[in-house]
Amino acid sequence: MIRELHQKLINQKITSEKLTEDYFSRIEKKDPEIKAYLSLNKEFSLDKARAVDKKIKNGEELDLLAGIPCGIKDNICIEGLPATAGSKILENYISPYDATVIKKLKESDSIFLGKTNLDEFAMGSSTENSAYQTTKNPRDTSRVPGGSSGGSAAAVAAEMCVYALGSDTGGSVRQPASFCGVVGLKPTYGLVSRFGLIAMASSLDQISPIAKSVEDAAIVLTRIAGKDRKDATTIKSGDTIYENCLTGDIKKLKIGVPKEYFSEGGLDPKVRKLAEEAIKKYEKMGAEIIEISLPSGEYALATYYIIMPCEVSSNLARFDGIRFGQSIEKEMGLNENLILQDIYFKSRAKYLGKEVKRRIMLGTYALSAGYYDRYYAKAQKVRALIKKEFEETFEKVDLILGPTAPTPAFKIGEKTENPLEMYLSDIYTVTANIAGIPAISIPCGNVRIKEKDLPVGLQLMGKWFDEETLLSAAHTLEQSA
Ligand code: GLN
């Protein structure tokens, strides 16, 4: 899609201004119901689009993303625009700087239509934890779009942007991509700079593209990847052109299928069937399918729900009504009885949501003296074990295949009462974050539920920094559909 739009732009079949206007009219028509966007950036977008049109007229060479409209998750900072992270505590916050990924996309002349909805501080699997609104799934508006990057996935699915950025800490890009029928790619930890991403759990977070096709995701990845002085965990030079790696050659590819991912438990039989059909397709196209076992995966979700809240409790300490965030002080006025701790407690009590508080408390507890070894240190050991298991597995296979989520999109309100049930929708995705490996979700078919076709995603996981093989295999399957 991006390539075709680019051709149309440079051949002057359309202008970027017209393209941008079209996207805004679609947003005006559809978004009052879908609620994918938290804020729009219309004037600035149109100005930018006209500037791109000028460059085209002048015959300047343009990047593939020039003049292409996108949506950005509202926990990624764009200078001069709001960045609420879906939280009331950042309701009036305007970012004073650009995230590195935004700086890079600006160099490509991409157009930022607006900021998309998310679960508060990216904690959730449905966008129902957003302090502002629940995004609806464009394929069935009685259902959730997934989360936490549900706004980004819904915006792409409903054609309210060409591509979007989300962030993936435990599946927040892949699971909504699966629920909305689009592509979500979590890069290897360290491939994309996290500078300017409002941190949830720093050792797991990665900014990730959501797009209509594997090629589009690859095009975006090429532009945002690379070493950044402002994020010491970035470690690759970033000169790979991922969209040129989609060779279609999967003949010698070894694809591992973990038996644990297909065993009973919560996996919907219809989802399993679609994943099995994808396996058959790969086999037919010449890939070698190898049954594997990832026994430590059983502990992945438990490990995630210790490490993640620990990092959350530390990262979110800055939202205290003094350094960052809405403050109760304004409301209470000058009050000599108001001591510093009151400001902290009362501001956080008032402006942070229930799920965020739950995780801060869990994390603080797990890090406290006496429990640190029992929970946090132990979880780190299991993390090392899970990583080792992947290392050994990747000596035998090139990719690992399984479902992205155990079910298609669930109903709005269905899992809000029971957070543990909500956590289970990440069961297949968190392992990639724990190990730091790249993973992609691509649509692999629909299941029919109550006269609606609901999309289902297939997940492929690859070796550290081997996005080439991952994207190429995903692209081949996509093209065979
Ligand atoms: N749904 C998961 C959670 O609630 C993942 C979140 C994410 O990837 N940001 O933690």
Short mmCIF file of C-alpha atoms in Angstrom, two decimals, residues 8-364:
data_model
loop_
_atom_site.label_atom_id
_atom_site.label_comp_id
_atom_site.label_asym_id
_atom_site.label_seq_id
_atom_site.Cartn_x
_atom_site.Cartn_y
_atom_site.Cartn_z
CA LYS A 8 0.83 7.93 -7.10
CA LEU A 9 2.35 10.83 -5.20
CA ILE A 10 5.51 11.10 -7.25
CA ASN A 11 3.63 10.61 -10.52
CA GLN A 12 1.35 13.41 -9.36
CA LYS A 13 -1.77 11.27 -9.68
CA ILE A 14 -2.71 12.52 -6.20
CA THR A 15 -1.34 15.15 -3.89
CA SER A 16 -0.35 14.56 -0.32
CA GLU A 17 -2.75 17.33 0.64
CA LYS A 18 -5.67 15.50 -0.95
CA LEU A 19 -4.56 12.20 0.54
CA THR A 20 -4.33 13.77 4.00
CA GLU A 21 -7.73 15.44 3.61
CA ASP A 22 -9.24 12.09 2.60
CA TYR A 23 -7.88 10.50 5.75
CA PHE A 24 -9.25 13.30 7.89
CA SER A 25 -12.70 13.00 6.30
CA ARG A 26 -12.67 9.27 6.98
CA ILE A 27 -11.67 10.00 10.59
CA GLU A 28 -14.48 12.55 10.90
CA LYS A 29 -16.94 9.99 9.58
CA LYS A 30 -15.82 6.89 11.41
CA ASP A 31 -14.01 7.94 14.55
CA PRO A 32 -16.98 9.24 16.53
CA GLU A 33 -17.96 5.57 16.73
CA ILE A 34 -14.57 3.77 16.68
CA LYS A 35 -12.79 6.24 19.01
CA ALA A 36 -9.29 5.37 17.85
CA TYR A 37 -7.85 8.89 18.21
CA LEU A 38 -7.36 10.91 21.37
CA SER A 39 -6.25 14.05 19.53
CA LEU A 40 -5.86 15.23 15.95
CA ASN A 41 -3.24 17.38 14.34
CA LYS A 42 -5.11 18.67 11.30
CA GLU A 43 -3.70 22.10 10.50
CA PHE A 44 -0.13 21.03 10.98
CA SER A 45 -0.68 17.85 8.93
CA LEU A 46 -2.13 19.74 6.00
CA ASP A 47 0.71 22.29 6.09
CA LYS A 48 3.21 19.46 6.10
CA ALA A 49 1.39 17.72 3.23
CA ARG A 50 1.50 20.90 1.14
CA ALA A 51 5.23 21.17 1.82
CA VAL A 52 5.68 17.60 0.53
CA ASP A 53 3.63 18.46 -2.57
CA LYS A 54 5.96 21.37 -3.19
CA LYS A 55 8.97 19.07 -2.99
CA ILE A 56 7.31 16.76 -5.53
CA LYS A 57 6.65 19.67 -7.87
CA ASN A 58 10.29 20.70 -7.55
CA GLY A 59 11.35 17.21 -8.55
CA GLU A 60 13.09 16.53 -5.23
CA GLU A 61 13.83 12.94 -4.36
CA LEU A 62 11.41 11.65 -1.77
CA ASP A 63 11.46 8.88 0.79
CA LEU A 64 8.80 6.15 0.55
CA LEU A 65 7.08 7.56 3.63
CA ALA A 66 7.01 11.16 2.38
CA GLY A 67 3.49 12.53 2.43
CA ILE A 68 2.10 9.31 3.92
CA PRO A 69 -0.37 9.84 6.81
CA CYS A 70 0.14 7.87 10.02
CA GLY A 71 -1.21 7.60 13.56
CA ILE A 72 1.03 7.60 16.65
CA LYS A 73 0.22 5.94 19.96
CA ASP A 74 -0.26 8.57 22.62
CA ASN A 75 2.67 7.37 24.73
CA ILE A 76 5.17 8.40 22.05
CA CYS A 77 6.25 12.03 22.25
CA ILE A 78 5.83 14.49 19.39
CA GLU A 79 7.05 18.01 20.09
CA GLY A 80 4.20 20.44 20.69
CA LEU A 81 1.50 17.79 20.80
CA PRO A 82 -0.26 16.12 23.73
CA ALA A 83 1.12 12.87 25.11
CA THR A 84 -1.39 11.60 27.66
CA ALA A 85 -0.33 7.93 27.71
CA GLY A 86 -4.08 7.34 28.15
CA SER A 87 -3.86 8.72 31.69
CA LYS A 88 -5.59 11.58 33.48
CA ILE A 89 -2.32 12.36 35.22
CA LEU A 90 -0.93 13.60 31.88
CA GLU A 91 -4.15 15.22 30.69
CA ASN A 92 -2.63 18.62 29.96
CA TYR A 93 0.87 17.49 29.14
CA ILE A 94 2.36 18.79 25.91
CA SER A 95 5.57 17.13 24.88
CA PRO A 96 8.52 19.53 24.61
CA TYR A 97 10.54 17.20 22.38
CA ASP A 98 10.37 14.48 19.74
CA ALA A 99 10.94 10.80 20.39
CA THR A 100 13.81 9.48 18.28
CA VAL A 101 11.38 7.49 16.10
CA ILE A 102 9.43 10.70 15.45
CA LYS A 103 12.59 12.58 14.55
CA LYS A 104 13.36 9.84 12.06
CA LEU A 105 9.85 9.81 10.59
CA LYS A 106 10.04 13.59 10.27
CA GLU A 107 13.21 13.14 8.23
CA SER A 108 11.12 10.89 5.98
CA ASP A 109 8.41 13.60 5.76
CA SER A 110 5.65 11.36 7.06
CA ILE A 111 2.44 13.07 8.19
CA PHE A 112 1.27 12.66 11.80
CA LEU A 113 -2.53 12.76 11.69
CA GLY A 114 -2.98 12.42 15.43
CA LYS A 115 -2.37 10.50 18.62
CA THR A 116 -4.11 7.19 19.16
CA ASN A 117 -5.85 5.71 22.17
CA LEU A 118 -4.27 3.17 24.50
CA ASP A 119 -4.74 1.49 27.83
CA GLU A 120 -3.41 3.80 30.54
CA PHE A 121 0.40 3.73 30.38
CA ALA A 122 0.07 0.78 27.96
CA MET A 123 -1.26 -1.52 30.67
CA GLY A 124 -4.01 -3.68 29.28
CA SER A 125 -5.21 -5.82 26.43
CA SER A 126 -8.37 -4.07 25.29
CA THR A 127 -8.05 -0.22 25.58
CA GLU A 128 -10.76 -0.43 28.24
CA ASN A 129 -8.16 0.82 30.74
CA SER A 130 -7.81 4.13 28.86
CA ALA A 131 -8.84 6.99 31.16
CA TYR A 132 -10.53 8.66 28.18
CA GLN A 133 -12.44 6.23 25.98
CA THR A 134 -12.76 2.62 24.89
CA THR A 135 -11.82 2.08 21.26
CA LYS A 136 -14.10 -0.25 19.32
CA ASN A 137 -13.02 -2.98 16.97
CA PRO A 138 -13.83 -1.80 13.41
CA ARG A 139 -14.65 -5.40 12.42
CA ASP A 140 -17.34 -5.69 15.10
CA THR A 141 -18.02 -2.63 17.20
CA SER A 142 -19.38 -4.66 20.11
CA ARG A 143 -15.87 -6.03 20.58
CA VAL A 144 -12.54 -4.67 21.80
CA PRO A 145 -9.73 -3.87 19.34
CA GLY A 146 -7.18 -5.47 21.68
CA GLY A 147 -4.59 -3.50 23.56
CA SER A 148 -2.79 -1.67 24.66
CA SER A 149 -2.16 -0.22 21.16
CA GLY A 150 -5.86 -0.71 20.29
CA GLY A 151 -6.25 2.83 18.95
CA SER A 152 -3.37 2.37 16.52
CA ALA A 153 -4.59 -1.04 15.31
CA ALA A 154 -8.19 0.15 14.91
CA ALA A 155 -7.05 3.27 13.04
CA VAL A 156 -5.08 1.17 10.54
CA ALA A 157 -7.90 -1.39 10.18
CA ALA A 158 -10.53 1.32 9.58
CA GLU A 159 -8.30 3.15 7.11
CA MET A 160 -7.99 6.17 9.35
CA CYS A 161 -4.23 6.16 8.73
CA VAL A 162 -1.92 4.26 6.38
CA TYR A 163 0.25 2.89 9.18
CA ALA A 164 0.68 3.50 12.88
CA LEU A 165 3.20 3.19 15.65
CA GLY A 166 2.41 1.34 18.83
CA SER A 167 4.51 0.00 21.68
CA ASP A 168 4.83 -3.63 22.64
CA THR A 169 5.82 -4.62 26.17
CA GLY A 170 4.07 -7.96 26.36
CA GLY A 171 2.07 -8.14 23.14
CA SER A 172 0.48 -4.71 22.86
CA VAL A 173 1.07 -4.45 19.15
CA ARG A 174 0.69 -8.07 18.09
CA GLN A 175 -2.49 -8.86 20.01
CA PRO A 176 -4.45 -5.80 18.73
CA ALA A 177 -3.11 -6.47 15.23
CA SER A 178 -4.52 -9.99 15.54
CA PHE A 179 -7.90 -8.71 16.80
CA CYS A 180 -8.22 -6.07 14.07
CA GLY A 181 -6.90 -8.07 11.10
CA VAL A 182 -3.71 -6.09 10.46
CA VAL A 183 0.05 -6.68 10.74
CA GLY A 184 1.94 -5.91 13.97
CA LEU A 185 5.71 -6.25 14.24
CA LYS A 186 7.64 -6.18 17.52
CA PRO A 187 11.32 -5.70 16.66
CA THR A 188 14.22 -7.24 18.57
CA TYR A 189 14.82 -5.44 21.86
CA GLY A 190 17.41 -2.79 21.10
CA LEU A 191 16.69 -2.39 17.39
CA VAL A 192 14.46 0.67 17.80
CA SER A 193 15.21 3.54 20.18
CA ARG A 194 12.89 3.94 23.16
CA PHE A 195 13.88 7.56 23.69
CA GLY A 196 10.66 9.57 23.90
CA LEU A 197 8.47 6.57 24.63
CA ILE A 198 6.73 7.04 27.98
CA ALA A 199 8.23 4.03 29.73
CA MET A 200 6.15 1.18 31.04
CA ALA A 201 8.70 -1.61 31.62
CA SER A 202 12.02 -0.54 30.15
CA SER A 203 13.58 -3.97 29.69
CA LEU A 204 10.54 -5.16 27.69
CA ASP A 205 9.22 -2.09 25.80
CA GLN A 206 9.78 -1.71 22.05
CA ILE A 207 8.20 0.80 19.69
CA SER A 208 6.59 -1.22 16.92
CA PRO A 209 4.88 -0.62 13.57
CA ILE A 210 1.30 -1.62 12.77
CA ALA A 211 0.39 -1.72 9.08
CA LYS A 212 -1.82 -3.20 6.41
CA SER A 213 0.87 -5.46 4.99
CA VAL A 214 4.19 -7.04 5.92
CA GLU A 215 5.92 -4.88 3.34
CA ASP A 216 4.51 -1.72 4.89
CA ALA A 217 5.67 -2.83 8.34
CA ALA A 218 9.12 -3.50 6.87
CA ILE A 219 9.24 -0.06 5.25
CA VAL A 220 8.42 1.61 8.56
CA LEU A 221 10.92 -0.54 10.47
CA THR A 222 13.73 0.45 8.11
CA ARG A 223 13.04 4.10 8.89
CA ILE A 224 12.79 3.84 12.69
CA ALA A 225 15.53 1.27 13.43
CA GLY A 226 19.07 2.07 14.41
CA LYS A 227 21.50 2.95 17.13
CA ASP A 228 20.64 6.02 19.14
CA ARG A 229 22.94 7.84 21.53
CA LYS A 230 19.90 8.65 23.64
CA ASP A 231 19.05 4.99 24.26
CA ALA A 232 22.03 2.96 25.43
CA THR A 233 20.21 -0.32 24.80
CA THR A 234 20.15 0.24 21.04
CA ILE A 235 22.88 -1.83 19.52
CA LYS A 236 22.58 -2.09 15.77
CA SER A 237 23.70 0.34 13.14
CA GLY A 238 20.37 0.23 11.35
CA ASP A 239 21.43 0.13 7.74
CA THR A 240 19.34 -2.89 6.70
CA ILE A 241 16.62 -2.13 4.18
CA TYR A 242 14.01 -4.54 5.41
CA GLU A 243 11.61 -4.08 2.50
CA ASN A 244 14.33 -5.43 0.21
CA CYS A 245 14.54 -8.68 2.19
CA LEU A 246 11.11 -10.00 1.19
CA THR A 247 12.48 -12.55 -1.23
CA GLY A 248 9.74 -15.16 -1.06
CA ASP A 249 12.39 -17.83 -0.73
CA ILE A 250 11.41 -20.14 2.10
CA LYS A 251 12.61 -23.43 0.65
CA LYS A 252 15.27 -24.20 3.22
CA LEU A 253 13.49 -22.59 6.11
CA LYS A 254 13.04 -24.57 9.31
CA ILE A 255 9.92 -23.60 11.20
CA GLY A 256 9.49 -24.84 14.75
CA VAL A 257 6.02 -25.48 16.12
CA PRO A 258 5.99 -25.67 19.93
CA LYS A 259 3.65 -28.38 21.05
CA GLU A 260 2.79 -26.39 24.18
CA TYR A 261 1.25 -23.62 22.05
CA PHE A 262 -1.26 -26.03 20.59
CA SER A 263 -2.21 -27.99 23.68
CA GLU A 264 -5.62 -27.67 25.31
CA GLY A 265 -5.94 -24.83 27.79
CA GLY A 266 -7.51 -21.62 26.63
CA LEU A 267 -6.81 -21.98 22.90
CA ASP A 268 -9.99 -21.59 20.86
CA PRO A 269 -10.26 -24.65 18.52
CA LYS A 270 -11.13 -22.36 15.58
CA VAL A 271 -7.97 -20.33 16.16
CA ARG A 272 -5.96 -23.52 16.40
CA LYS A 273 -7.40 -24.73 13.10
CA LEU A 274 -6.36 -21.55 11.29
CA ALA A 275 -2.81 -21.77 12.69
CA GLU A 276 -2.65 -25.41 11.58
CA GLU A 277 -3.73 -24.42 8.09
CA ALA A 278 -0.90 -21.88 7.98
CA ILE A 279 1.53 -24.65 8.96
CA LYS A 280 0.25 -26.75 6.06
CA LYS A 281 0.70 -23.85 3.67
CA TYR A 282 4.28 -23.38 4.75
CA GLU A 283 4.91 -27.07 4.33
CA LYS A 284 3.44 -26.98 0.83
CA MET A 285 5.65 -24.05 -0.08
CA GLY A 286 8.69 -26.07 0.87
CA ALA A 287 9.49 -25.10 4.45
CA GLU A 288 10.46 -27.80 6.89
CA ILE A 289 8.12 -28.03 9.88
CA ILE A 290 9.71 -29.29 13.08
CA GLU A 291 7.83 -30.07 16.26
CA ILE A 292 9.60 -28.47 19.21
CA SER A 293 9.03 -28.05 22.90
CA LEU A 294 9.41 -24.87 24.96
CA PRO A 295 8.66 -26.13 28.47
CA SER A 296 9.83 -22.99 30.28
CA GLY A 297 7.21 -21.03 28.35
CA GLU A 298 4.78 -22.23 30.99
CA TYR A 299 6.35 -19.74 33.39
CA ALA A 300 6.52 -16.84 30.94
CA LEU A 301 3.30 -15.11 31.95
CA ALA A 302 4.08 -15.42 35.67
CA THR A 303 7.58 -14.09 35.06
CA TYR A 304 6.21 -11.19 33.03
CA TYR A 305 3.73 -10.28 35.75
CA ILE A 306 6.59 -9.96 38.26
CA ILE A 307 9.24 -8.20 36.15
CA MET A 308 6.84 -5.83 34.39
CA PRO A 309 5.13 -4.44 37.57
CA CYS A 310 8.53 -4.05 39.26
CA GLU A 311 9.73 -1.86 36.39
CA VAL A 312 6.36 -0.11 36.28
CA SER A 313 6.54 0.81 39.97
CA SER A 314 9.92 2.37 39.41
CA ASN A 315 9.19 4.10 36.08
CA LEU A 316 5.91 5.60 37.25
CA ALA A 317 7.37 7.07 40.43
CA ARG A 318 8.01 10.27 38.46
CA PHE A 319 4.26 10.96 38.12
CA ASP A 320 3.90 12.44 41.56
CA GLY A 321 2.27 15.81 41.02
CA ILE A 322 5.61 17.57 41.46
CA ARG A 323 8.00 16.41 38.77
CA PHE A 324 5.40 15.25 36.25
CA GLY A 325 1.69 15.17 36.05
CA GLN A 326 -1.47 16.80 37.29
CA SER A 327 -1.19 17.96 40.85
CA ILE A 328 -3.68 18.06 43.64
CA GLU A 329 -1.84 21.14 44.86
CA LYS A 330 -3.60 23.37 42.35
CA GLU A 331 -6.97 22.23 43.56
CA MET A 332 -6.23 22.55 47.23
CA GLY A 333 -4.56 25.92 46.86
CA LEU A 334 -1.94 27.22 49.23
CA ASN A 335 -2.47 25.15 52.26
CA GLU A 336 -0.05 24.92 55.07
CA ASN A 337 -1.44 21.58 56.16
CA LEU A 338 -0.52 20.08 52.83
CA ILE A 339 2.81 18.38 53.26
CA LEU A 340 4.87 17.01 50.39
CA GLN A 341 3.78 13.44 50.93
CA ASP A 342 0.14 14.49 50.74
CA ILE A 343 0.78 15.94 47.32
CA TYR A 344 2.33 12.66 46.18
CA PHE A 345 -0.36 10.46 47.67
CA LYS A 346 -3.35 12.57 46.77
CA SER A 347 -2.21 13.37 43.22
CA ARG A 348 -1.47 9.75 42.45
CA ALA A 349 -4.66 8.56 44.15
CA LYS A 350 -6.77 10.94 42.14
CA TYR A 351 -5.20 10.86 38.71
CA LEU A 352 -3.95 7.30 38.24
CA GLY A 353 -6.35 4.52 37.24
CA LYS A 354 -7.13 1.25 38.97
CA GLU A 355 -5.00 -1.06 36.84
CA VAL A 356 -2.00 1.25 37.04
CA LYS A 357 -2.28 1.38 40.83
CA ARG A 358 -2.63 -2.37 41.00
CA ARG A 359 0.63 -2.84 39.10
CA ILE A 360 2.50 -0.18 41.06
CA MET A 361 1.48 -1.92 44.27
CA LEU A 362 2.39 -5.37 42.97
CA GLY A 363 5.78 -4.13 41.82
CA THR A 364 6.54 -2.22 44.99
#
